mmCIF file of C-alpha atoms and ligand atoms in Angstrom:
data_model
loop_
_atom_site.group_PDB
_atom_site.id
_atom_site.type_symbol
_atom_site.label_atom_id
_atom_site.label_comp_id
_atom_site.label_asym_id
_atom_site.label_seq_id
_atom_site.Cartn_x
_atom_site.Cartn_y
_atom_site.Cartn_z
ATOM 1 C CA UNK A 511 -96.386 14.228 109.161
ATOM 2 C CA UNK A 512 -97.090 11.117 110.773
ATOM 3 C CA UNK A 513 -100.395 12.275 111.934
ATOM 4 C CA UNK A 514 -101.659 13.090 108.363
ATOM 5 C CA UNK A 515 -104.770 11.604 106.461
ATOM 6 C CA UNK A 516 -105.050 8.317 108.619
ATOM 7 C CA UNK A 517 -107.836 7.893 111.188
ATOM 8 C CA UNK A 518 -106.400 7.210 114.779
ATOM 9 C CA UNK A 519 -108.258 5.095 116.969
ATOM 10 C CA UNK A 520 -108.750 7.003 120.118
ATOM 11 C CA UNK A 521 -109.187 5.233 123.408
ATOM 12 C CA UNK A 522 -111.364 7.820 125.603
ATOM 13 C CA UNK A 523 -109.336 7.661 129.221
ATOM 14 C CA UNK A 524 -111.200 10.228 131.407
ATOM 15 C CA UNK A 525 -108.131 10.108 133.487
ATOM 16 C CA UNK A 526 -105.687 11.521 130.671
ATOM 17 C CA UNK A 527 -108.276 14.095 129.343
ATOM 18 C CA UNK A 528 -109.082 15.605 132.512
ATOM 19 C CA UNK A 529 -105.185 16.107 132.716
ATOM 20 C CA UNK A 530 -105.109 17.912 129.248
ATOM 21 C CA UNK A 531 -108.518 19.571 130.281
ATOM 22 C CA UNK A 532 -106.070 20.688 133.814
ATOM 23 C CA UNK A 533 -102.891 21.561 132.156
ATOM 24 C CA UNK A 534 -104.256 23.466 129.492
ATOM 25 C CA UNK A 535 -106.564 25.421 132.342
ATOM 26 C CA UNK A 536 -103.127 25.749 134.344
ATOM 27 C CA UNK A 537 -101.079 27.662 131.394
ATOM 28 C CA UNK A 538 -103.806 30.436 131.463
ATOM 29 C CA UNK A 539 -103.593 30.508 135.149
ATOM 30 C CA UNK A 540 -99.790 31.343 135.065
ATOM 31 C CA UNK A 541 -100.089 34.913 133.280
ATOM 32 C CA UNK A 542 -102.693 35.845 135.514
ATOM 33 C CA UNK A 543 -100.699 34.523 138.645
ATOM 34 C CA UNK A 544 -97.839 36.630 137.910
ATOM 35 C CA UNK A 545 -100.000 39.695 137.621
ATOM 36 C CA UNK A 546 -101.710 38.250 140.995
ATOM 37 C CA UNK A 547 -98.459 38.407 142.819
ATOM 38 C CA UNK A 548 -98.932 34.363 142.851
ATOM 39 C CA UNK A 549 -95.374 33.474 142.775
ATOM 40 C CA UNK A 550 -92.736 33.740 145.801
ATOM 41 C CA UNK A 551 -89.386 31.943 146.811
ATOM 42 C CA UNK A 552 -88.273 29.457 149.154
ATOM 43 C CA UNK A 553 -84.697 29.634 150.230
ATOM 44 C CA UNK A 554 -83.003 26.545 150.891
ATOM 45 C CA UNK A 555 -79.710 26.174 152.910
ATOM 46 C CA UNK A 556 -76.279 25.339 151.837
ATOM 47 C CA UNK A 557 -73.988 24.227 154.419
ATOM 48 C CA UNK A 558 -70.677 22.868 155.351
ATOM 49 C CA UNK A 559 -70.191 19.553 155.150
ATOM 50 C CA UNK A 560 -68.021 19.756 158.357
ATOM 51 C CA UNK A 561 -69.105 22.460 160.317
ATOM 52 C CA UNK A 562 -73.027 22.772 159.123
ATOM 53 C CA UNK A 563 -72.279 26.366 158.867
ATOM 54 C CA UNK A 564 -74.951 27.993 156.525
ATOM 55 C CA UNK A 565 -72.662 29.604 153.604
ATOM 56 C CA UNK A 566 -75.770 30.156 151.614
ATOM 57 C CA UNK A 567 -79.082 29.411 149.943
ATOM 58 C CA UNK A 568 -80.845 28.300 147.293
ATOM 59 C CA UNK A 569 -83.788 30.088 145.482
ATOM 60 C CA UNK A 570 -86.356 27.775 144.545
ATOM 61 C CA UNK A 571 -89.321 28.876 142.920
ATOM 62 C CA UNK A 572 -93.309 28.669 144.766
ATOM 63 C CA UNK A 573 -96.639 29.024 142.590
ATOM 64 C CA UNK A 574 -99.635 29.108 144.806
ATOM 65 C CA UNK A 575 -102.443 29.104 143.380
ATOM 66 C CA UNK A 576 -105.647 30.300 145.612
ATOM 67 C CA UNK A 577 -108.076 27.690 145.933
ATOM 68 C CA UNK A 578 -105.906 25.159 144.333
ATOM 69 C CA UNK A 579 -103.115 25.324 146.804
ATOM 70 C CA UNK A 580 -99.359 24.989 145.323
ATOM 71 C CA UNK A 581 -98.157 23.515 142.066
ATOM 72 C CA UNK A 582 -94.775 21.427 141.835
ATOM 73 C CA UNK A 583 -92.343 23.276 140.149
ATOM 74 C CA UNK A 584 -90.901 20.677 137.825
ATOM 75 C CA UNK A 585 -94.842 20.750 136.223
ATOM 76 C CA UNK A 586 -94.937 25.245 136.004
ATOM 77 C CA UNK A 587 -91.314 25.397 135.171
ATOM 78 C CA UNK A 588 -91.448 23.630 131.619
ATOM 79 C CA UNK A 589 -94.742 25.119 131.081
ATOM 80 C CA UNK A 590 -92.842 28.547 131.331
ATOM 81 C CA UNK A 591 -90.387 27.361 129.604
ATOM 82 C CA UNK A 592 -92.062 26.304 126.446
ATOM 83 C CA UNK A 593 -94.499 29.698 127.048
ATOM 84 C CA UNK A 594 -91.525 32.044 127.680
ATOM 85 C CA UNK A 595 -92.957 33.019 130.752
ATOM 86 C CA UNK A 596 -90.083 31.653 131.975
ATOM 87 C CA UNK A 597 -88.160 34.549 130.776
ATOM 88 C CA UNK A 598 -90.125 37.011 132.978
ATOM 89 C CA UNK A 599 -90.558 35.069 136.041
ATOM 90 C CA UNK A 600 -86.641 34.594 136.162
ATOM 91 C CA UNK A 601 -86.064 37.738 135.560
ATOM 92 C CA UNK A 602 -88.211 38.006 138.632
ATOM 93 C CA UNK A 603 -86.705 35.433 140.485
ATOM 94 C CA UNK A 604 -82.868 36.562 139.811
ATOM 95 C CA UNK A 605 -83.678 40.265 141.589
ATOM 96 C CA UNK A 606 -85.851 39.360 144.396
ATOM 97 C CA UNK A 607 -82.563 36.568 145.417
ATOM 98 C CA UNK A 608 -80.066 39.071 145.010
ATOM 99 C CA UNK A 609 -82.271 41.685 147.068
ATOM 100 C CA UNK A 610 -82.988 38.868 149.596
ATOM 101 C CA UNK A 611 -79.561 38.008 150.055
ATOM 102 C CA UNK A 612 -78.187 41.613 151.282
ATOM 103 C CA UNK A 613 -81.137 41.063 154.182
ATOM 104 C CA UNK A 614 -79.782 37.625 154.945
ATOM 105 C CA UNK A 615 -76.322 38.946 154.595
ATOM 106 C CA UNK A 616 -77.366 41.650 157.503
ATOM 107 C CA UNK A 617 -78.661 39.167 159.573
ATOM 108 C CA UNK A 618 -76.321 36.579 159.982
ATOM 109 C CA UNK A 619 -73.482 39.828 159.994
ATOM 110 C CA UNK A 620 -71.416 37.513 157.449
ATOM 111 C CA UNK A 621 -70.884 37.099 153.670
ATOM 112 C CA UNK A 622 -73.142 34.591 152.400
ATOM 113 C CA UNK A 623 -73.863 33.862 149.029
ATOM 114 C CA UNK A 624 -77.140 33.241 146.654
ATOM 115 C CA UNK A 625 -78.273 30.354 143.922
ATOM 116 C CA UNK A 626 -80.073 31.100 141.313
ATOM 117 C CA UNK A 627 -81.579 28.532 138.668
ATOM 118 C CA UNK A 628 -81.029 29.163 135.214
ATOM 119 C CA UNK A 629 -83.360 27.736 132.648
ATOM 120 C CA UNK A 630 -81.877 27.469 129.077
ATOM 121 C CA UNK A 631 -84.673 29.978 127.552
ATOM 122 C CA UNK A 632 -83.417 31.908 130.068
ATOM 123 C CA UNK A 633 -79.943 31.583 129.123
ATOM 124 C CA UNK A 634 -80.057 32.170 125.277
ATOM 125 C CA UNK A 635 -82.531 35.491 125.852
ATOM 126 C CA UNK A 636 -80.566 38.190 124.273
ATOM 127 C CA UNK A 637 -81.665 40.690 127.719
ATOM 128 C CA UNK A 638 -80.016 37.632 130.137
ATOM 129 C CA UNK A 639 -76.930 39.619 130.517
ATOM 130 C CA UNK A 640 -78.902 42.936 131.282
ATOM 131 C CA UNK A 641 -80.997 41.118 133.796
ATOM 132 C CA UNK A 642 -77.845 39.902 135.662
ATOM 133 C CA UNK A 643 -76.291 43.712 135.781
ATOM 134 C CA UNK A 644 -79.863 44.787 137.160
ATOM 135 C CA UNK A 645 -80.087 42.533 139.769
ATOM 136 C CA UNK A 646 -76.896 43.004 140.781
ATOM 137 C CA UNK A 647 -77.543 46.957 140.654
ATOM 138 C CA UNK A 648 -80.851 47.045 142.270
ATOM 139 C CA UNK A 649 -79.555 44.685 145.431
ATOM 140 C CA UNK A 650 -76.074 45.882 145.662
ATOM 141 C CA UNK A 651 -74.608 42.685 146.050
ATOM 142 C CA UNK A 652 -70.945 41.802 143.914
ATOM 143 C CA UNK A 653 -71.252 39.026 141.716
ATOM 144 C CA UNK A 654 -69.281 36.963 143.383
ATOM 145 C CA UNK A 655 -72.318 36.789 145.823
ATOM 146 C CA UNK A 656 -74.390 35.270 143.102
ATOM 147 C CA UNK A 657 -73.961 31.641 142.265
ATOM 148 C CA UNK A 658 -76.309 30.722 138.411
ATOM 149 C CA UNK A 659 -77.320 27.166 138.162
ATOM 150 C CA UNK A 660 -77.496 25.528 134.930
ATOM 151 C CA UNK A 661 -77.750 22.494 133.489
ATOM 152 C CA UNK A 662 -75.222 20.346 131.008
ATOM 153 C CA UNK A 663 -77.869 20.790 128.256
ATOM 154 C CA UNK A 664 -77.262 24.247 127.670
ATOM 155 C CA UNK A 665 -73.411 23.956 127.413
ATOM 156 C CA UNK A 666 -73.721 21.164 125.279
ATOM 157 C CA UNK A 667 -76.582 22.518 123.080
ATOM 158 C CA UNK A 668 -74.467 25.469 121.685
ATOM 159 C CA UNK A 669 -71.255 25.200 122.921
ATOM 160 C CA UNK A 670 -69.784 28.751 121.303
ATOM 161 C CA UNK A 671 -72.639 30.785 122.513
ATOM 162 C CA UNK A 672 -72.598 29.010 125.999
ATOM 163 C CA UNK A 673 -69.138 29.924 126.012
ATOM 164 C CA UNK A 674 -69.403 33.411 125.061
ATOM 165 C CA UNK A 675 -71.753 33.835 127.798
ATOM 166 C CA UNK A 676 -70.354 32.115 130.501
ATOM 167 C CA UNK A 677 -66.838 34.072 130.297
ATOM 168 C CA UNK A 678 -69.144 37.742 129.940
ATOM 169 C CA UNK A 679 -71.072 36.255 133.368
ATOM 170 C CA UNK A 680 -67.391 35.049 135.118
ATOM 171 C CA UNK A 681 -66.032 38.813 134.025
ATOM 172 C CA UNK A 682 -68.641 39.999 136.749
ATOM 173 C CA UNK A 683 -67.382 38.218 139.251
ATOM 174 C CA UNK A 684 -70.924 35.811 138.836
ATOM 175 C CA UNK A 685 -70.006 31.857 139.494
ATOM 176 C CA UNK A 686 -71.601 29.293 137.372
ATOM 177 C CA UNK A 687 -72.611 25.874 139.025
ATOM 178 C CA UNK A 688 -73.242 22.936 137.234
ATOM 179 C CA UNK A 689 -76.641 21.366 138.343
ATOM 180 C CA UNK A 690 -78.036 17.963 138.580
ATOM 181 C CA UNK A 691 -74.288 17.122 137.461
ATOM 182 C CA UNK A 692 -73.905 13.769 135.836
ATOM 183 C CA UNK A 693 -77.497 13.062 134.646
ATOM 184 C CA UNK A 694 -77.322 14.637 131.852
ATOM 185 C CA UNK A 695 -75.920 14.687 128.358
ATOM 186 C CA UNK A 696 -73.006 15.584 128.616
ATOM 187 C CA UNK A 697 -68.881 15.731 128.212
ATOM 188 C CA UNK A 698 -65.963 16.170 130.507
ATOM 189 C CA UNK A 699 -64.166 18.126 128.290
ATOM 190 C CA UNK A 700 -67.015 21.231 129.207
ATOM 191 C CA UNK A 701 -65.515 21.274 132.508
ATOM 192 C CA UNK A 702 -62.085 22.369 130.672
ATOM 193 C CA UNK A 703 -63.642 24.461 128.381
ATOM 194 C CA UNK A 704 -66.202 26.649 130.515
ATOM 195 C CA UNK A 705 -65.376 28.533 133.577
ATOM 196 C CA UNK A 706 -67.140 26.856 135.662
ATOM 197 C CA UNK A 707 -67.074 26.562 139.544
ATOM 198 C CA UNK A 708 -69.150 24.549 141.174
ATOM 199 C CA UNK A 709 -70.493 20.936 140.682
ATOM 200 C CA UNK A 710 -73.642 19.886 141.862
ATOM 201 C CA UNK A 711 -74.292 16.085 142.563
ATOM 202 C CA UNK A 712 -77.828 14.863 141.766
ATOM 203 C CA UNK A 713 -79.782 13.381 144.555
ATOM 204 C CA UNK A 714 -80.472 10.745 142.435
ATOM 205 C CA UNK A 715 -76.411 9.646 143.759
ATOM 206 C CA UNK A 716 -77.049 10.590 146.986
ATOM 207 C CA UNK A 717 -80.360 8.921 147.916
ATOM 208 C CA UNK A 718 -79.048 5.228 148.233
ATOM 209 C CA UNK A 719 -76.322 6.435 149.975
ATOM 210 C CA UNK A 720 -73.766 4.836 151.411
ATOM 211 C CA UNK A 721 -75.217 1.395 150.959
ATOM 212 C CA UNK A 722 -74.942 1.373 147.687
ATOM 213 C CA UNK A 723 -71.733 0.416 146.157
ATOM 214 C CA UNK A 724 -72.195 1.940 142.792
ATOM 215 C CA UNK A 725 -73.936 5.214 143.944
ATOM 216 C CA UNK A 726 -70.435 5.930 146.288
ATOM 217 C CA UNK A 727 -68.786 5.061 143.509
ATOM 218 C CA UNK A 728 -69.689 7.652 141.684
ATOM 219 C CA UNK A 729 -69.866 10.169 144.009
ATOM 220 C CA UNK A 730 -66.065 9.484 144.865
ATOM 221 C CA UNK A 731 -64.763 9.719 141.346
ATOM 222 C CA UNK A 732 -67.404 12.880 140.561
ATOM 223 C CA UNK A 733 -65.758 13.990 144.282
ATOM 224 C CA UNK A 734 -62.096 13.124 143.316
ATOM 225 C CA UNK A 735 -62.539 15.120 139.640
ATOM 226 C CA UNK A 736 -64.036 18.315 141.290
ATOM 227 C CA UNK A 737 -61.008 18.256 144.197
ATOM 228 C CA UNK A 738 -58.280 18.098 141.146
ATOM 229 C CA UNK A 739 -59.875 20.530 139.122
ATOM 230 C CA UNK A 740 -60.571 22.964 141.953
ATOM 231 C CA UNK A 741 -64.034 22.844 141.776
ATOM 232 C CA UNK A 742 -66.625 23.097 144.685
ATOM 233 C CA UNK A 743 -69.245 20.226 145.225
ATOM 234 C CA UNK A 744 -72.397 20.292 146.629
ATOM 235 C CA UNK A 745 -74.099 17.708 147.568
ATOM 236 C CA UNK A 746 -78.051 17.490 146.812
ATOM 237 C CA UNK A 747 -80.759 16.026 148.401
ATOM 238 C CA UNK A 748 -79.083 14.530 151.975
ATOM 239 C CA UNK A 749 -81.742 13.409 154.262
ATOM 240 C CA UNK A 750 -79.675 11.702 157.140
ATOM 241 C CA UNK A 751 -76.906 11.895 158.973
ATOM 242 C CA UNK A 752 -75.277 8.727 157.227
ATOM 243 C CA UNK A 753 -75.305 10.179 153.929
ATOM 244 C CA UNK A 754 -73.874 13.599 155.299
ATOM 245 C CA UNK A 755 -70.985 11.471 157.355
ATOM 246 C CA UNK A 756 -70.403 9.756 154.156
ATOM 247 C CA UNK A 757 -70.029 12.798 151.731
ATOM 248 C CA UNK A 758 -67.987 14.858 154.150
ATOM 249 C CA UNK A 759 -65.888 11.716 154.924
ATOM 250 C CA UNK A 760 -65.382 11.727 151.342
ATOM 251 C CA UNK A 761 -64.273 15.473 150.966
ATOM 252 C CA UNK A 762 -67.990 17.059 149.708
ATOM 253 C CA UNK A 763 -67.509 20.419 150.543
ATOM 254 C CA UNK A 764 -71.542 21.582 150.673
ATOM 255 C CA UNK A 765 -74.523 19.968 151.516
ATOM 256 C CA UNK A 766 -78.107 20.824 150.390
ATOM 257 C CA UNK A 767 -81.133 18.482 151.672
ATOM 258 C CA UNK A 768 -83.327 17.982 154.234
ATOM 259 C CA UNK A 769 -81.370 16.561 156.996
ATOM 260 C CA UNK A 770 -79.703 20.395 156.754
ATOM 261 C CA UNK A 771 -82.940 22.294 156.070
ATOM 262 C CA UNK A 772 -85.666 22.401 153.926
ATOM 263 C CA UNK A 773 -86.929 25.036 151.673
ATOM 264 C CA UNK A 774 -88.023 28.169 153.524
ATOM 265 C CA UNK A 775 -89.427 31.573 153.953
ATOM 266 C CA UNK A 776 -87.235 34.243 153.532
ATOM 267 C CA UNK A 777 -88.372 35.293 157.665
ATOM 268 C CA UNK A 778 -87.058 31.051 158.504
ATOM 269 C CA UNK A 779 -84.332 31.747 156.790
ATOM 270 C CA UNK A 780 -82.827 34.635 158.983
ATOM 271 C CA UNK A 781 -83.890 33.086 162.344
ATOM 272 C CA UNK A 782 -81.648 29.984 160.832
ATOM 273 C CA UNK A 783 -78.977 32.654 160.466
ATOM 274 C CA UNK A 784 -79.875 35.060 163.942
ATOM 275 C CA UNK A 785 -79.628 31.481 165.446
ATOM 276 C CA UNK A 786 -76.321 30.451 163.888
ATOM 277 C CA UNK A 787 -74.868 33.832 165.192
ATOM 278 C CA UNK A 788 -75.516 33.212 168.804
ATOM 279 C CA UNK A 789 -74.627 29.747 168.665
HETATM 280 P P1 LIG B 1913 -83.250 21.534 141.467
HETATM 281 O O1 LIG B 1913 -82.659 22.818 141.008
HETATM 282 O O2 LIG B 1913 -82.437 20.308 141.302
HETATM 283 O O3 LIG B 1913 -83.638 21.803 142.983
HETATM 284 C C1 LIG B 1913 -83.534 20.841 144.001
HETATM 285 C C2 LIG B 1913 -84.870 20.201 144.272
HETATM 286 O O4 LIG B 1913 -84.721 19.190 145.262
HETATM 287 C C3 LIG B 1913 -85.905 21.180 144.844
HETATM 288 O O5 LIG B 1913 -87.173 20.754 144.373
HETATM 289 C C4 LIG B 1913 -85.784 20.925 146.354
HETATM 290 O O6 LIG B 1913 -86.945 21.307 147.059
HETATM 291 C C5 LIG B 1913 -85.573 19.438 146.350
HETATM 292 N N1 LIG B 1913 -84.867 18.965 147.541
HETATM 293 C C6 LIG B 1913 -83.947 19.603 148.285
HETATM 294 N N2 LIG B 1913 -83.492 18.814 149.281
HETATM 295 C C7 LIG B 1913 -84.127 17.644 149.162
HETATM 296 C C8 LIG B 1913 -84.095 16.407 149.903
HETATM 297 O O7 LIG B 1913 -83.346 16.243 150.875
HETATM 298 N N3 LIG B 1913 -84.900 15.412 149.479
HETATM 299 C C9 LIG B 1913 -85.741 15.555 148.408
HETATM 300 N N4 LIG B 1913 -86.523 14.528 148.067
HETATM 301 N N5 LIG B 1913 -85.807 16.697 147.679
HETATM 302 C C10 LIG B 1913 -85.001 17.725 148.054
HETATM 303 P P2 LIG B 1913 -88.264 21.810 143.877
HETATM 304 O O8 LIG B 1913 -88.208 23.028 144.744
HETATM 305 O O9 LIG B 1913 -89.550 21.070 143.748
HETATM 306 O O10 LIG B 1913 -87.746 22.228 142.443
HETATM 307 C C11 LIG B 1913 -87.715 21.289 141.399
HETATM 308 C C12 LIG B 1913 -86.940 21.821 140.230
HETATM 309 O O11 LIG B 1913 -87.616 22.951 139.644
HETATM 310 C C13 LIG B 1913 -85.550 22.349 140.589
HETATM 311 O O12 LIG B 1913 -84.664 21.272 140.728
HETATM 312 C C14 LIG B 1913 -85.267 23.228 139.393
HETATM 313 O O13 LIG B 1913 -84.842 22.452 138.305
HETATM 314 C C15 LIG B 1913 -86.642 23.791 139.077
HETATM 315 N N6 LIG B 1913 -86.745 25.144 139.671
HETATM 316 C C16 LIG B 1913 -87.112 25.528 140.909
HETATM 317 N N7 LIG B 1913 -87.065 26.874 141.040
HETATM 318 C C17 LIG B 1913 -86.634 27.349 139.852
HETATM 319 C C18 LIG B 1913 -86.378 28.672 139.316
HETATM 320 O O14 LIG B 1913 -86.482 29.710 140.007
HETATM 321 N N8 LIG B 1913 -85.976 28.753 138.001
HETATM 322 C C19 LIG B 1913 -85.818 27.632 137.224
HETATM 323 N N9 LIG B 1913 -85.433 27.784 135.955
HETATM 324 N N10 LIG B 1913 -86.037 26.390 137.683
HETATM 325 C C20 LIG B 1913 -86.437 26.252 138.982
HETATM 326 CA CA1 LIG B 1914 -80.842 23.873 141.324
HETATM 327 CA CA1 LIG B 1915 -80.239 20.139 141.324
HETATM 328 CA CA1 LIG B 1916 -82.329 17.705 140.731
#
């Protein structure tokens, strides 16, 4: 309404239109790249926070584009969401983890588990249920294997379906992580409500870490919380040894970043795991 009748001055800024002109060019790309095979995941290590013992790995989704080399993620993944592409390329993503995972799983000779982001499209798709059960199926992994990462916006969005949900995913066995934990919108009471079983700490906590007094702060009450409520945390985005010391002094159980390993071919990802065995 507000952009009725009125004439708008318009500022030309080459700058702003040639992003428009980009994005716009981008969102045809993307059906095209999924018929193109342009999509692939990088797996990124979880590990002990006292042994460094890889327990498992996150999925995290690659678009490269030919030509134009690779696009960031947080600018294709809210372009699929708000296309619904997002519902495909999940669907996608969710098999090709869990199928993934059982070679991982034969490499290392251990149990190891998988993490799979959940986008809240995703999550309210009436087939999201039927896509868990088929990616299960196809890779032959249980569901405790599988660990979905959400976000508090889609518990606190619609709380009765989320809920609904969330107990038909825990009654396969499927664990349910809460992601970027604490920079949302959001309510303790969820973690009551909601079987839920891991918390993931933002890197924005971690980052400053452990110089800064209010960042370890946080991280020891979010740490404290999780330990009392039998929850397991994660710990995002460590990129030294300080900030690893620090968490795992602290009682962190996992720890994601790049001090532990980066985001990785599936082939990286089982020489991490051959070499792990022989160590
Ligand atoms: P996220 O789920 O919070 O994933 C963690 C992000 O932090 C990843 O960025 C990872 O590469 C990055 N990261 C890991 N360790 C470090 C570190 O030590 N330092 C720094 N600076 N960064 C670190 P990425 O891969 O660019 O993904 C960005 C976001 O895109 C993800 O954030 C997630 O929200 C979304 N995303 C990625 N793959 C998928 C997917 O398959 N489905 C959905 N729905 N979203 C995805
Ligand atoms: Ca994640
Ligand atoms: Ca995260
Ligand atoms: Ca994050």
């Amino acid at each position: 309404a507000k952009e009725t009748g009125k004439a708008r001055c318009v500022v030309y800024n080459p700058q702003k239109f040639n992003q428009q002109e980009f994005d716009v060019s981008m969102e045809a790309a993307m059906f095209d790249a999924v018929r193109n095979g342009e999509f692939f995941l990088h797996y990124q290590p979880i590990v002990d926070a006292v042994t460094c013992e890889v327990l498992g790995y996150e999925a995290l989704m690659r678009w490269m584009r030919p030509e134009l080399g690779p696009v960031s993620p947080s600018q294709f993944i809210p372009m699929a969401e708000s296309n619904g592409l997002i519902n495909l390329l999940g669907a996608w993503a969710l098999r090709s983890a869990c199928m993934q995972l059982k070679r991982f799983q034969e490499a290392a000779g251990r149990p190891l588990y998988v993490s799979v982001n959940v986008s809240p499209r995703q999550f309210r798709n009436e087939h999201f249920l039927g896509v868990i059960d088929n990616a299960l199926k196809s890779s032959g992994i249980v569901g405790a294997e599988l660990l979905l990462e959400i976000t508090e916006g889609i518990l606190m969005s619609d709380p009765e379906h989320a809920e609904a949900m969330l107990n038909q995913i825990s009654a396969r066995g499927v664990k349910i992580a809460i992601d970027d934990f604490g920079t949302g919108y959001s309510s303790l009471a969820y973690l009551k409500r909601f079987p839920i079983s891991t918390l993931k700490i933002d890197r924005a906590f971690v980052q400053d870490l452990p110089a800064s007094v209010k960042d370890a702060a946080i991280c020891n009450v979010v740490l404290s919380l999780a330990s009392h409520l039998n929850l397991t945390t994660v710990a995002e985005g460590v990129e030294n040894a300080e900030q690893l010391a620090f968490l795992s002094r602290q009682g962190c159980n996992l720890i994601q970043g790049y001090y532990t390993g980066r985001p990785m071919m599936p082939d990286a990802a089982i020489a991490l795991l051959r070499a792990g065995a022989n160590a």
